[in-house]
């Protein structure tokens, strides 16, 4: 049965607006999940599919990376997870006839929402040089075209191999292996645009660029601080973990510019109280912080802890840390109450209340997401969070630790598998020993630098394993122009997206299996593995028949491409890897630490936990051999009069760049996306009535400007002086070089903007 997608592209700038909600999930979440699933999959397919999501014998949700508890509910998915599954398991199909009926220029005028709603890609498609339509092509010819272009390059470093976080461990390992055997470390990925700041800060301070927290730590914490994160939309199953922590006696402080329904009250749809009762209030203290003020807040809290007798864990600091004296001197002598209040927009009373909760807690966890990582000073902000935890020994004890909450379901696993433009020498040594070739040692290009290289003609082939690179990247016009300068752009995808409409001189769309689908190879049915946000590795087995007989799995695509490009010079058994993914895991077990005896351990239901030295035994593999305190200057954005600070964010009907619908139910937005949320007092000062329209213009210190036109003004209870709007519509406002220091992550969360009424 074929489900018909919407034919017309809906208007997105004329939404209905109502008051934001003050609770999340409950019966409405169930209703929305089932309605969208049935629209895409039908009743029977919905039931068969959703009951296998995140189960030990099922498939990993293609949405977020939140871990599963050992004891799982029969419906171990959230509303947005159901949407992600429905989009992948849809009965809608994009066939060659569809491409014959739409020029690339026509598709480029369509919204990302409309493109995604057309359904699953079914055959390889090719856009020839000078052509205006994609046309079907055989897999063999498609691989020939890629090989021709790669072999014609003057250097392997003229190719860019991008990766989305949806890619499995097996596919990611093969992909980086192919790129390095080809001769480049140009392996940018979506981590460059989200949690790179976390990895940079944690590697320097703790020695491991991942979080140290397991689910049990949340359950046993006395205090959980959730900063710069909206779990109710971006990681909804986290709300269940927070609810359990509350039942166990934990207090929760939420630090965010926007009040978010999920952190106010959670109506757990898996419990009677959540379905029929009032649910669980989650936040005990809401610190409605000004955008970019988090470093100042944590620095002041650290000063106050230092000044409180008996508050510092002196034994832990003496035995396990380095740099305490310099940090303590800086915190004590430079930190200022007045400056902190200006930077944060908070009151002294609120900060003192937070301090009392902190001092009363023996075990503390800090969770964060993009609200901390996408600022110019993101890395020192996260280092200050680490300082905060180190002061009271809240690393390496049960119920404590750092918890950066990742987005895509295997974005952390891809990095573990070697998807990184700056690989560690030890990883390259292991590759060389295992596969008998000399990997390149020079650092490659991250996402922003890849766009520079494409723009400047230094990169000529762009190959993307998943994702929606054009829509996810900053400085939209510059990114699109850069992509059009390529000789060849290739996208391995399950569905249409904006990136397929912004092409090089030639372009290929290579359709692949989704997580929900059976993967049959020569040795039999295969499974893949993923790593969640807390370092747990588990298997994922698709259960549906593939959307088309012409689909290849991601490992198969990489193996066939490698054989075509590398030819007889490669000693890597690519054909064996394609036939049997266990052979890939055997090699991973000998290259990647923590994956020893991979095939045996992954066969156990629920998988296994990767080692984490700071968490497991308070060992810190840093340059000093200890956890490092840091003493960076406090930074925060300064905003001229008549301007606001803008953060970009997702709607509730959205996952990264994938838009499932045009509503943001919890924020009271229905049927539109071009909205800007502004505090009523700020709007009044700017003469902007609720329901009026304005152009958004970002202003930069070099005098440059970027404009996004036609946004409906919504009066909203955000922090004073701050505004919010959805991406990718606002990516145009972020210049390519507006990035976080050290991590080079786009600084999308504190843009100085002016609003011009239209």
mmCIF file with all atom_site columns, N, CA and C in Angstrom, residues 61-97:
data_model
loop_
_atom_site.group_PDB
_atom_site.id
_atom_site.type_symbol
_atom_site.label_atom_id
_atom_site.label_alt_id
_atom_site.label_comp_id
_atom_site.label_asym_id
_atom_site.label_entity_id
_atom_site.label_seq_id
_atom_site.pdbx_PDB_ins_code
_atom_site.Cartn_x
_atom_site.Cartn_y
_atom_site.Cartn_z
_atom_site.occupancy
_atom_site.B_iso_or_equiv
_atom_site.pdbx_formal_charge
_atom_site.auth_seq_id
_atom_site.auth_comp_id
_atom_site.auth_asym_id
_atom_site.auth_atom_id
_atom_site.pdbx_PDB_model_num
ATOM 1   N N  . UNK A 1 61 ? 16.649 3.188  17.846  1.00 0.00 ? 61 UNK A N  1
ATOM 2   C CA . UNK A 1 61 ? 15.897 4.317  17.310  1.00 0.00 ? 61 UNK A CA 1
ATOM 3   C C  . UNK A 1 61 ? 16.814 5.198  16.469  1.00 0.00 ? 61 UNK A C  1
ATOM 4   N N  . UNK A 1 62 ? 16.401 5.601  15.271  1.00 0.00 ? 62 UNK A N  1
ATOM 5   C CA . UNK A 1 62 ? 17.240 6.476  14.445  1.00 0.00 ? 62 UNK A CA 1
ATOM 6   C C  . UNK A 1 62 ? 17.219 7.920  14.910  1.00 0.00 ? 62 UNK A C  1
ATOM 7   N N  . UNK A 1 63 ? 16.582 8.195  16.055  1.00 0.00 ? 63 UNK A N  1
ATOM 8   C CA . UNK A 1 63 ? 16.554 9.547  16.603  1.00 0.00 ? 63 UNK A CA 1
ATOM 9   C C  . UNK A 1 63 ? 17.739 9.806  17.502  1.00 0.00 ? 63 UNK A C  1
ATOM 10  N N  . UNK A 1 64 ? 17.467 10.096 18.774  1.00 0.00 ? 64 UNK A N  1
ATOM 11  C CA . UNK A 1 64 ? 18.517 10.576 19.668  1.00 0.00 ? 64 UNK A CA 1
ATOM 12  C C  . UNK A 1 64 ? 19.341 9.426  20.247  1.00 0.00 ? 64 UNK A C  1
ATOM 13  N N  . UNK A 1 65 ? 20.389 9.816  20.997  1.00 0.00 ? 65 UNK A N  1
ATOM 14  C CA . UNK A 1 65 ? 21.356 8.847  21.525  1.00 0.00 ? 65 UNK A CA 1
ATOM 15  C C  . UNK A 1 65 ? 21.135 8.544  22.996  1.00 0.00 ? 65 UNK A C  1
ATOM 16  N N  . UNK A 1 66 ? 19.951 8.858  23.537  1.00 0.00 ? 66 UNK A N  1
ATOM 17  C CA . UNK A 1 66 ? 19.715 8.588  24.946  1.00 0.00 ? 66 UNK A CA 1
ATOM 18  C C  . UNK A 1 66 ? 19.734 7.076  25.180  1.00 0.00 ? 66 UNK A C  1
ATOM 19  N N  . UNK A 1 67 ? 20.383 6.624  26.257  1.00 0.00 ? 67 UNK A N  1
ATOM 20  C CA . UNK A 1 67 ? 20.512 5.173  26.481  1.00 0.00 ? 67 UNK A CA 1
ATOM 21  C C  . UNK A 1 67 ? 19.222 4.524  26.952  1.00 0.00 ? 67 UNK A C  1
ATOM 22  N N  . UNK A 1 68 ? 19.170 3.197  26.807  1.00 0.00 ? 68 UNK A N  1
ATOM 23  C CA . UNK A 1 68 ? 18.025 2.427  27.273  1.00 0.00 ? 68 UNK A CA 1
ATOM 24  C C  . UNK A 1 68 ? 18.342 1.828  28.638  1.00 0.00 ? 68 UNK A C  1
ATOM 25  N N  . UNK A 1 69 ? 17.370 1.789  29.535  1.00 0.00 ? 69 UNK A N  1
ATOM 26  C CA . UNK A 1 69 ? 17.590 1.082  30.805  1.00 0.00 ? 69 UNK A CA 1
ATOM 27  C C  . UNK A 1 69 ? 17.677 -0.413 30.560  1.00 0.00 ? 69 UNK A C  1
ATOM 28  N N  . UNK A 1 70 ? 18.257 -1.138 31.496  1.00 0.00 ? 70 UNK A N  1
ATOM 29  C CA . UNK A 1 70 ? 18.375 -2.580 31.324  1.00 0.00 ? 70 UNK A CA 1
ATOM 30  C C  . UNK A 1 70 ? 16.989 -3.236 31.276  1.00 0.00 ? 70 UNK A C  1
ATOM 31  N N  . UNK A 1 71 ? 16.083 -2.797 32.172  1.00 0.00 ? 71 UNK A N  1
ATOM 32  C CA . UNK A 1 71 ? 14.709 -3.284 32.158  1.00 0.00 ? 71 UNK A CA 1
ATOM 33  C C  . UNK A 1 71 ? 13.882 -2.334 31.312  1.00 0.00 ? 71 UNK A C  1
ATOM 34  N N  . UNK A 1 72 ? 13.342 -2.837 30.211  1.00 0.00 ? 72 UNK A N  1
ATOM 35  C CA . UNK A 1 72 ? 12.728 -1.955 29.220  1.00 0.00 ? 72 UNK A CA 1
ATOM 36  C C  . UNK A 1 72 ? 11.222 -2.134 29.156  1.00 0.00 ? 72 UNK A C  1
ATOM 37  N N  . UNK A 1 73 ? 10.573 -1.028 28.894  1.00 0.00 ? 73 UNK A N  1
ATOM 38  C CA . UNK A 1 73 ? 9.132  -1.021 28.691  1.00 0.00 ? 73 UNK A CA 1
ATOM 39  C C  . UNK A 1 73 ? 8.828  -1.590 27.308  1.00 0.00 ? 73 UNK A C  1
ATOM 40  N N  . UNK A 1 74 ? 7.616  -2.141 27.154  1.00 0.00 ? 74 UNK A N  1
ATOM 41  C CA . UNK A 1 74 ? 7.233  -2.675 25.837  1.00 0.00 ? 74 UNK A CA 1
ATOM 42  C C  . UNK A 1 74 ? 7.223  -1.580 24.779  1.00 0.00 ? 74 UNK A C  1
ATOM 43  N N  . UNK A 1 75 ? 6.931  -0.343 25.200  1.00 0.00 ? 75 UNK A N  1
ATOM 44  C CA . UNK A 1 75 ? 6.974  0.803  24.289  1.00 0.00 ? 75 UNK A CA 1
ATOM 45  C C  . UNK A 1 75 ? 8.151  1.685  24.707  1.00 0.00 ? 75 UNK A C  1
ATOM 46  N N  . UNK A 1 76 ? 9.362  1.259  24.371  1.00 0.00 ? 76 UNK A N  1
ATOM 47  C CA . UNK A 1 76 ? 10.582 1.952  24.796  1.00 0.00 ? 76 UNK A CA 1
ATOM 48  C C  . UNK A 1 76 ? 10.961 3.004  23.752  1.00 0.00 ? 76 UNK A C  1
ATOM 49  N N  . UNK A 1 77 ? 10.045 3.958  23.551  1.00 0.00 ? 77 UNK A N  1
ATOM 50  C CA . UNK A 1 77 ? 10.306 5.036  22.607  1.00 0.00 ? 77 UNK A CA 1
ATOM 51  C C  . UNK A 1 77 ? 9.526  6.262  23.047  1.00 0.00 ? 77 UNK A C  1
ATOM 52  N N  . UNK A 1 78 ? 9.902  7.410  22.533  1.00 0.00 ? 78 UNK A N  1
ATOM 53  C CA . UNK A 1 78 ? 9.227  8.657  22.852  1.00 0.00 ? 78 UNK A CA 1
ATOM 54  C C  . UNK A 1 78 ? 8.460  9.142  21.619  1.00 0.00 ? 78 UNK A C  1
ATOM 55  N N  . UNK A 1 79 ? 7.787  10.253 21.782  1.00 0.00 ? 79 UNK A N  1
ATOM 56  C CA . UNK A 1 79 ? 7.024  10.814 20.659  1.00 0.00 ? 79 UNK A CA 1
ATOM 57  C C  . UNK A 1 79 ? 7.922  11.097 19.468  1.00 0.00 ? 79 UNK A C  1
ATOM 58  N N  . UNK A 1 80 ? 9.053  11.752 19.698  1.00 0.00 ? 80 UNK A N  1
ATOM 59  C CA . UNK A 1 80 ? 9.910  12.094 18.573  1.00 0.00 ? 80 UNK A CA 1
ATOM 60  C C  . UNK A 1 80 ? 10.637 10.883 18.012  1.00 0.00 ? 80 UNK A C  1
ATOM 61  N N  . UNK A 1 81 ? 10.872 9.878  18.850  1.00 0.00 ? 81 UNK A N  1
ATOM 62  C CA . UNK A 1 81 ? 11.404 8.632  18.322  1.00 0.00 ? 81 UNK A CA 1
ATOM 63  C C  . UNK A 1 81 ? 10.416 7.956  17.387  1.00 0.00 ? 81 UNK A C  1
ATOM 64  N N  . UNK A 1 82 ? 9.141  7.982  17.761  1.00 0.00 ? 82 UNK A N  1
ATOM 65  C CA . UNK A 1 82 ? 8.108  7.408  16.893  1.00 0.00 ? 82 UNK A CA 1
ATOM 66  C C  . UNK A 1 82 ? 8.049  8.151  15.562  1.00 0.00 ? 82 UNK A C  1
ATOM 67  N N  . UNK A 1 83 ? 8.232  9.465  15.605  1.00 0.00 ? 83 UNK A N  1
ATOM 68  C CA . UNK A 1 83 ? 8.237  10.248 14.366  1.00 0.00 ? 83 UNK A CA 1
ATOM 69  C C  . UNK A 1 83 ? 9.429  9.856  13.491  1.00 0.00 ? 83 UNK A C  1
ATOM 70  N N  . UNK A 1 84 ? 10.587 9.686  14.119  1.00 0.00 ? 84 UNK A N  1
ATOM 71  C CA . UNK A 1 84 ? 11.780 9.310  13.359  1.00 0.00 ? 84 UNK A CA 1
ATOM 72  C C  . UNK A 1 84 ? 11.607 7.949  12.695  1.00 0.00 ? 84 UNK A C  1
ATOM 73  N N  . UNK A 1 85 ? 11.049 7.009  13.444  1.00 0.00 ? 85 UNK A N  1
ATOM 74  C CA . UNK A 1 85 ? 10.808 5.673  12.887  1.00 0.00 ? 85 UNK A CA 1
ATOM 75  C C  . UNK A 1 85 ? 9.792  5.750  11.753  1.00 0.00 ? 85 UNK A C  1
ATOM 76  N N  . UNK A 1 86 ? 8.717  6.510  11.959  1.00 0.00 ? 86 UNK A N  1
ATOM 77  C CA . UNK A 1 86 ? 7.683  6.621  10.932  1.00 0.00 ? 86 UNK A CA 1
ATOM 78  C C  . UNK A 1 86 ? 8.233  7.212  9.644   1.00 0.00 ? 86 UNK A C  1
ATOM 79  N N  . UNK A 1 87 ? 9.095  8.214  9.759   1.00 0.00 ? 87 UNK A N  1
ATOM 80  C CA . UNK A 1 87 ? 9.685  8.828  8.566   1.00 0.00 ? 87 UNK A CA 1
ATOM 81  C C  . UNK A 1 87 ? 10.543 7.823  7.800   1.00 0.00 ? 87 UNK A C  1
ATOM 82  N N  . UNK A 1 88 ? 11.236 6.941  8.526   1.00 0.00 ? 88 UNK A N  1
ATOM 83  C CA . UNK A 1 88 ? 12.098 5.965  7.858   1.00 0.00 ? 88 UNK A CA 1
ATOM 84  C C  . UNK A 1 88 ? 11.300 4.775  7.335   1.00 0.00 ? 88 UNK A C  1
ATOM 85  N N  . UNK A 1 89 ? 10.315 4.321  8.100   1.00 0.00 ? 89 UNK A N  1
ATOM 86  C CA . UNK A 1 89 ? 9.543  3.133  7.728   1.00 0.00 ? 89 UNK A CA 1
ATOM 87  C C  . UNK A 1 89 ? 8.306  3.480  6.912   1.00 0.00 ? 89 UNK A C  1
ATOM 88  N N  . UNK A 1 90 ? 8.236  4.698  6.418   1.00 0.00 ? 90 UNK A N  1
ATOM 89  C CA . UNK A 1 90 ? 7.089  5.158  5.639   1.00 0.00 ? 90 UNK A CA 1
ATOM 90  C C  . UNK A 1 90 ? 6.838  4.270  4.421   1.00 0.00 ? 90 UNK A C  1
ATOM 91  N N  . UNK A 1 91 ? 5.597  4.249  3.993   1.00 0.00 ? 91 UNK A N  1
ATOM 92  C CA . UNK A 1 91 ? 5.230  3.540  2.764   1.00 0.00 ? 91 UNK A CA 1
ATOM 93  C C  . UNK A 1 91 ? 5.337  4.435  1.528   1.00 0.00 ? 91 UNK A C  1
ATOM 94  N N  . UNK A 1 92 ? 5.633  5.701  1.720   1.00 0.00 ? 92 UNK A N  1
ATOM 95  C CA . UNK A 1 92 ? 5.797  6.614  0.590   1.00 0.00 ? 92 UNK A CA 1
ATOM 96  C C  . UNK A 1 92 ? 7.133  6.344  -0.105  1.00 0.00 ? 92 UNK A C  1
ATOM 97  N N  . UNK A 1 93 ? 7.143  6.490  -1.422  1.00 0.00 ? 93 UNK A N  1
ATOM 98  C CA . UNK A 1 93 ? 8.338  6.175  -2.205  1.00 0.00 ? 93 UNK A CA 1
ATOM 99  C C  . UNK A 1 93 ? 8.665  7.290  -3.198  1.00 0.00 ? 93 UNK A C  1
ATOM 100 N N  . UNK A 1 94 ? 9.958  7.549  -3.333  1.00 0.00 ? 94 UNK A N  1
ATOM 101 C CA . UNK A 1 94 ? 10.459 8.492  -4.336  1.00 0.00 ? 94 UNK A CA 1
ATOM 102 C C  . UNK A 1 94 ? 11.110 7.666  -5.439  1.00 0.00 ? 94 UNK A C  1
ATOM 103 N N  . UNK A 1 95 ? 10.452 7.582  -6.553  1.00 0.00 ? 95 UNK A N  1
ATOM 104 C CA . UNK A 1 95 ? 10.895 6.737  -7.664  1.00 0.00 ? 95 UNK A CA 1
ATOM 105 C C  . UNK A 1 95 ? 11.525 7.588  -8.763  1.00 0.00 ? 95 UNK A C  1
ATOM 106 N N  . UNK A 1 96 ? 12.125 6.954  -9.778  1.00 0.00 ? 96 UNK A N  1
ATOM 107 C CA . UNK A 1 96 ? 12.628 7.733  -10.910 1.00 0.00 ? 96 UNK A CA 1
ATOM 108 C C  . UNK A 1 96 ? 11.562 8.596  -11.569 1.00 0.00 ? 96 UNK A C  1
ATOM 109 N N  . UNK A 1 97 ? 10.309 8.155  -11.518 1.00 0.00 ? 97 UNK A N  1
ATOM 110 C CA . UNK A 1 97 ? 9.234  8.961  -12.106 1.00 0.00 ? 97 UNK A CA 1
ATOM 111 C C  . UNK A 1 97 ? 9.094  10.296 -11.375 1.00 0.00 ? 97 UNK A C  1
#
